[in-house]
Coordinates of C-alpha atoms and ligand atoms in Angstrom, one line a residue:
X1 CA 5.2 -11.6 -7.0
X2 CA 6.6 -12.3 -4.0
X3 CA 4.8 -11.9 -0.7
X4 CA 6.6 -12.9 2.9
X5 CA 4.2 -12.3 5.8
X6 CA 6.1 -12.0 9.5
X7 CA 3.1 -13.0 11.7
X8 CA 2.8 -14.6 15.0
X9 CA -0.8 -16.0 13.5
X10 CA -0.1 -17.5 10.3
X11 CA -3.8 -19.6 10.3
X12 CA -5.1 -15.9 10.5
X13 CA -4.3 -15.9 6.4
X14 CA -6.3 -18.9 6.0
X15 CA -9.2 -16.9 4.0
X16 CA -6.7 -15.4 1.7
X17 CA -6.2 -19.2 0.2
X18 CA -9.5 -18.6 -1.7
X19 CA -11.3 -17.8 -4.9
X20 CA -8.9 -15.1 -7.0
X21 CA -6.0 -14.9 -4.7
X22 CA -6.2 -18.9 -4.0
X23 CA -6.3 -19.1 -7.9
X24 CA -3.2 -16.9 -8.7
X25 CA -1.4 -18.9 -6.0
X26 CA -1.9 -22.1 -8.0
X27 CA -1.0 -20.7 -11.1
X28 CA 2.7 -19.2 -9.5
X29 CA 1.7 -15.7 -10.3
X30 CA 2.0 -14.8 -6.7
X31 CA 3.6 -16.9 -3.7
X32 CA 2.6 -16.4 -0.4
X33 CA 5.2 -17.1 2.6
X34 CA 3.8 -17.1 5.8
X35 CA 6.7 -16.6 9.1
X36 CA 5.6 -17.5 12.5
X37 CA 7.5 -15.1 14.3
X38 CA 7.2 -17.7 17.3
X39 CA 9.5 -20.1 15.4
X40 CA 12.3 -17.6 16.0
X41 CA 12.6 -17.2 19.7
X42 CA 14.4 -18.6 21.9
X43 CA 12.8 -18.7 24.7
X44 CA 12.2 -22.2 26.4
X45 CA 8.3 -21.0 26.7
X46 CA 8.1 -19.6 23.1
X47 CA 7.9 -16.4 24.4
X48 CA 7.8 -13.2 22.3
X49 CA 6.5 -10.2 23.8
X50 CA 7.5 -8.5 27.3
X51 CA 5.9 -5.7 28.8
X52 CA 7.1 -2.3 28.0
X53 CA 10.0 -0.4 29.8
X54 CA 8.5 2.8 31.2
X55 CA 5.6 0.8 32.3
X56 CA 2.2 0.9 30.6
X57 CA -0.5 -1.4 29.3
X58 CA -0.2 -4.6 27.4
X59 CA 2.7 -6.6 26.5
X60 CA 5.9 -5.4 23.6
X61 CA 7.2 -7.8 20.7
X62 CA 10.6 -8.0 21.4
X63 CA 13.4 -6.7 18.9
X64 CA 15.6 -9.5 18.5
X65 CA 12.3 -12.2 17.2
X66 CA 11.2 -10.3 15.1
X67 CA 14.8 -9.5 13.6
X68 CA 15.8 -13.2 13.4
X69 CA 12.4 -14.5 11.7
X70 CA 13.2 -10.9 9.2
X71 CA 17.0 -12.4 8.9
X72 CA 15.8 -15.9 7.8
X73 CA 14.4 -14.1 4.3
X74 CA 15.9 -13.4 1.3
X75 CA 16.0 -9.7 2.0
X76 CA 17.5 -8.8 -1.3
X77 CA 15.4 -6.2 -3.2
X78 CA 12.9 -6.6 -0.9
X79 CA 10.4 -3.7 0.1
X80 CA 9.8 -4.5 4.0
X81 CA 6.3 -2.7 4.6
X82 CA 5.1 -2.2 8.8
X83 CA 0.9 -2.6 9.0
X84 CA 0.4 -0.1 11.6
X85 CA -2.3 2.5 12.0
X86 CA 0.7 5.6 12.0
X87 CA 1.4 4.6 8.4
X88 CA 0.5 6.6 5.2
X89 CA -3.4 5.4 4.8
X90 CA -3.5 3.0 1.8
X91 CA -5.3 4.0 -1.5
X92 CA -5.4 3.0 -5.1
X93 CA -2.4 5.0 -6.2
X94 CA 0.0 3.3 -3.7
X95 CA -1.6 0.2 -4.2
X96 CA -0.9 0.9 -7.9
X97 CA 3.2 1.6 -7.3
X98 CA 3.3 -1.7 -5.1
X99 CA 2.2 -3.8 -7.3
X100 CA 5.6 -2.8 -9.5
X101 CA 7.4 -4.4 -6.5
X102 CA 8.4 -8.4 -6.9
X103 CA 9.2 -8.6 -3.4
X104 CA 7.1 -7.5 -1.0
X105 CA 7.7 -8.3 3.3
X106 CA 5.0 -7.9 4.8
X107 CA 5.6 -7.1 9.0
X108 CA 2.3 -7.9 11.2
X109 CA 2.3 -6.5 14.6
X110 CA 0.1 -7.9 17.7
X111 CA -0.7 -7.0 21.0
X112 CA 0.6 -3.0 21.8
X113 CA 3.0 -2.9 19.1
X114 CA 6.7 -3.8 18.3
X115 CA 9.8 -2.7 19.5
X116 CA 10.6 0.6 18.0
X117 CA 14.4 -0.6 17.8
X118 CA 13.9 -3.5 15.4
X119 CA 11.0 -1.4 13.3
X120 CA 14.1 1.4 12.7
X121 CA 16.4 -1.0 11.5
X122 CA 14.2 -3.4 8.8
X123 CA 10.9 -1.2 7.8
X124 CA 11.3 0.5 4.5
X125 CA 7.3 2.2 4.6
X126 CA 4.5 2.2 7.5
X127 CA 1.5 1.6 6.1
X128 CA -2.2 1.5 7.6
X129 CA -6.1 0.9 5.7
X130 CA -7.9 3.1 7.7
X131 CA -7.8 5.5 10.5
X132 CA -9.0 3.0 12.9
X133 CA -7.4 0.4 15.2
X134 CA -7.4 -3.3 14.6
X135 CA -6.3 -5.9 16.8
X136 CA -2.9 -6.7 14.9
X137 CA -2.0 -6.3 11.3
X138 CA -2.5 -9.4 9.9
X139 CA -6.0 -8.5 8.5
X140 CA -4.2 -5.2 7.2
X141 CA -2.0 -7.1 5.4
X142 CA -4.5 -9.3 4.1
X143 CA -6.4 -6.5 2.5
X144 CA -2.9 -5.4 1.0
X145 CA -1.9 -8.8 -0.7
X146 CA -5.3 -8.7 -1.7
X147 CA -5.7 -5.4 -3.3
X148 CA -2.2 -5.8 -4.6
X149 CA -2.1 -8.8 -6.2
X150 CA -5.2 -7.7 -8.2
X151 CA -2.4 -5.9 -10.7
X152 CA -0.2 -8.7 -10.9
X153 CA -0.2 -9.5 -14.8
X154 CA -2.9 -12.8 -15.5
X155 CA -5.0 -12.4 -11.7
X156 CA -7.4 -11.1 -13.6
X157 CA -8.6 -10.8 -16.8
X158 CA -7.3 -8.3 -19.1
X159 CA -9.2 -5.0 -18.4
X160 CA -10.4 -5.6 -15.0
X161 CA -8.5 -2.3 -13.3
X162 CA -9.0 -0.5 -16.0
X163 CA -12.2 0.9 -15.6
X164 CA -13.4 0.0 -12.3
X165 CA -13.4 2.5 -9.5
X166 CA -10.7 5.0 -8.3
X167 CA -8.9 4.0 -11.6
X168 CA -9.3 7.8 -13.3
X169 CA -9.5 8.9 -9.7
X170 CA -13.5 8.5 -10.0
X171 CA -16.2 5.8 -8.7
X172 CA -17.4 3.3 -11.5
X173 CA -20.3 3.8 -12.9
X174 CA -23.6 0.9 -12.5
X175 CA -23.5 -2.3 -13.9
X176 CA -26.3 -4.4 -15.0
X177 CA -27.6 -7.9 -16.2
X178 CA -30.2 -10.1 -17.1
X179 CA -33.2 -10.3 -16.9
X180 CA -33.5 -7.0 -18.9
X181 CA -36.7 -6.5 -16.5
X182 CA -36.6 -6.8 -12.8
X183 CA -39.6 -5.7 -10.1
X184 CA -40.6 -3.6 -13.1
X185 CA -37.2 -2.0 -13.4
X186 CA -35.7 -2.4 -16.9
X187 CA -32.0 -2.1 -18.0
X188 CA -31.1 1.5 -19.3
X189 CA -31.9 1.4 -22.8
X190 CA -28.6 2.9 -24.0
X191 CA -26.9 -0.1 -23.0
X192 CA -29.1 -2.3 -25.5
X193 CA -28.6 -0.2 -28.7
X194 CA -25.0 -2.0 -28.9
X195 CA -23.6 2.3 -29.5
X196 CA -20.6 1.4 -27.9
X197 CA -19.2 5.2 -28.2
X198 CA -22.5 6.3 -26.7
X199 CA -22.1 4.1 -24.3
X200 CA -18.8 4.8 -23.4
X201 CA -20.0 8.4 -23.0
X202 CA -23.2 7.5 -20.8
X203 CA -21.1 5.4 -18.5
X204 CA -18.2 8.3 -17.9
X205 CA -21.2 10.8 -16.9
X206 CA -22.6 8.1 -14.6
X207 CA -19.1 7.6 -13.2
X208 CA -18.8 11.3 -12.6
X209 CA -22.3 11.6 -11.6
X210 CA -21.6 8.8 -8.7
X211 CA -18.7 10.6 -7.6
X212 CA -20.1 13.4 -7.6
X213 CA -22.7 12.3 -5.3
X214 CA -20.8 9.8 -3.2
X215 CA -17.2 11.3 -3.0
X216 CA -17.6 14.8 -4.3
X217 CA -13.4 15.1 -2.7
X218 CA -12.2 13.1 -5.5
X219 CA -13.3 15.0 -8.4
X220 CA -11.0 18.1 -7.3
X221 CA -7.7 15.5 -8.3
X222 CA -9.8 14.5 -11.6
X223 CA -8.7 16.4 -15.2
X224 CA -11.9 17.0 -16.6
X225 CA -12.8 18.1 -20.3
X226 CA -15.3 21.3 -20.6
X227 CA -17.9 19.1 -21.3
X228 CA -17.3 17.4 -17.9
X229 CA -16.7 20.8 -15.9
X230 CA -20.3 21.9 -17.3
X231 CA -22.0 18.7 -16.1
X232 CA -20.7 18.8 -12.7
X233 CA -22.1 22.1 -13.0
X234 CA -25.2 21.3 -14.3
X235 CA -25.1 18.6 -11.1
X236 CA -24.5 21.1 -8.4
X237 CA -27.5 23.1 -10.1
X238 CA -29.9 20.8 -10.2
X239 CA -28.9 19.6 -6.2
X240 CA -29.3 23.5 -5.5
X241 CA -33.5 23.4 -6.9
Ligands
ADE1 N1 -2.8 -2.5 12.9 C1 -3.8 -2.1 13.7 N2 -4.7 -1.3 13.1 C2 -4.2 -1.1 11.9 C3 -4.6 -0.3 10.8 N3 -5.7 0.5 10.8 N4 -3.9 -0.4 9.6 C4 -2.8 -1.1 9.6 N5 -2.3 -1.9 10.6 C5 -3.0 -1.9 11.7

């Protein structure tokens, strides 16, 4: 999968480089191509930002950098995706449909924002991780490569998204290791009897049980069984004594 990143801090994506992503780099499952935007103007000072017309705080990146480091891309079948906090918030399921994409350009704002003009003419989606405001999208579109990339076939190991959390819509349930015993605390004994159907079954009620407690908004976009239904049930009871 393709991933170009239009950025006026390309050292910003330095972390990135590591561990799983890092990995996947290496092994051409994913190419990361960073832009300085500053590259692309033309301005004796490397300028690219101006303060906005109408007046106001802070300083405007201009149009026509921002269109020419866009223009020096292959932009053929690419999905052009703006990190700002008006986008669609982020979650699993869009992450999900993303990951489909083979080309993905990422546009990082700074400062107060972009020119509206250029964003009109190149954006395909908005998107933003959180309803809070950042100092530019670059960290945005870190978490998006990351999160992303996590689906691209050989990242990681067969099975990883599988079961983890928000997969079925629900948190994952608790994981354990060795020792067995730790601070007096031992392992849940259904996961030693090697009952891997029982297991299966303990771990979905845990899952529900966690989401239940943690997220109780998820489980309403959840198909349960009966079964399930009567131990959410059976959970709001026992909160209710
Ligand atoms: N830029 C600044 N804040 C942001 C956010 N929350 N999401 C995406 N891009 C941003």
């Amino acid at each position: 999968m393709q991933f170009d990143v239009l950025t006026l801090f390309p050292e910003m994506f330095e972390p990135i480089k590591q561990s799983i992503i890092g990995r996947a780099e290496k092994k051409n499952l994913i190419n990361l191509n960073l832009v300085n935007i500053r590259d692309f103007s033309n301005n004796k000072h490397k300028k690219v930002d101006d303060t906005p017309y109408g007046g106001g705080a802070g300083m405007v990146m201009q149009a026509d950098v921002v269109y020419d480091a866009y223009k020096s891309l292959n932009t053929k079948d690419a999905k052009v995706i703006y990190l700002t906090p008006q986008g669609k918030v982020l979650n699993q399921k869009k992450v999900e449909e993303l990951s489909k994409e083979k080309h993905l350009i990422l546009l990082c704002g700074h400062y107060e924002g972009i020119d509206q003009r250029v964003i009109d003419k190149i954006v395909d989606e908005e998107i933003s991780i959180g309803d809070y405001v950042l100092t530019g999208g670059e960290i945005p579109a870190m978490v998006l490569i990351d999160t992303v990339s996590r689906y691209v076939e050989g990242v990681l190991s067969k099975g990883s998204t599988s079961e983890e959390s928000f997969s079925q819509g629900l948190l994952e349930y608790p994981q354990y290791t060795r020792p067995e015993i730790f601070e007096d605390e031992k392992v849940p004994e259904i996961l030693l009897t090697g009952h891997h159907e029982k297991i299966s079954k303990w771990r979905r009620e845990q899952s529900l049980k966690n989401t239940y407690l943690k997220r109780p908004e998820l489980l309403k976009n959840v198909e349960l069984s009966k079964e399930e239904k009567e131990y959410i049930k059976k959970l709001n009871n026992d909160a209710k004594c």
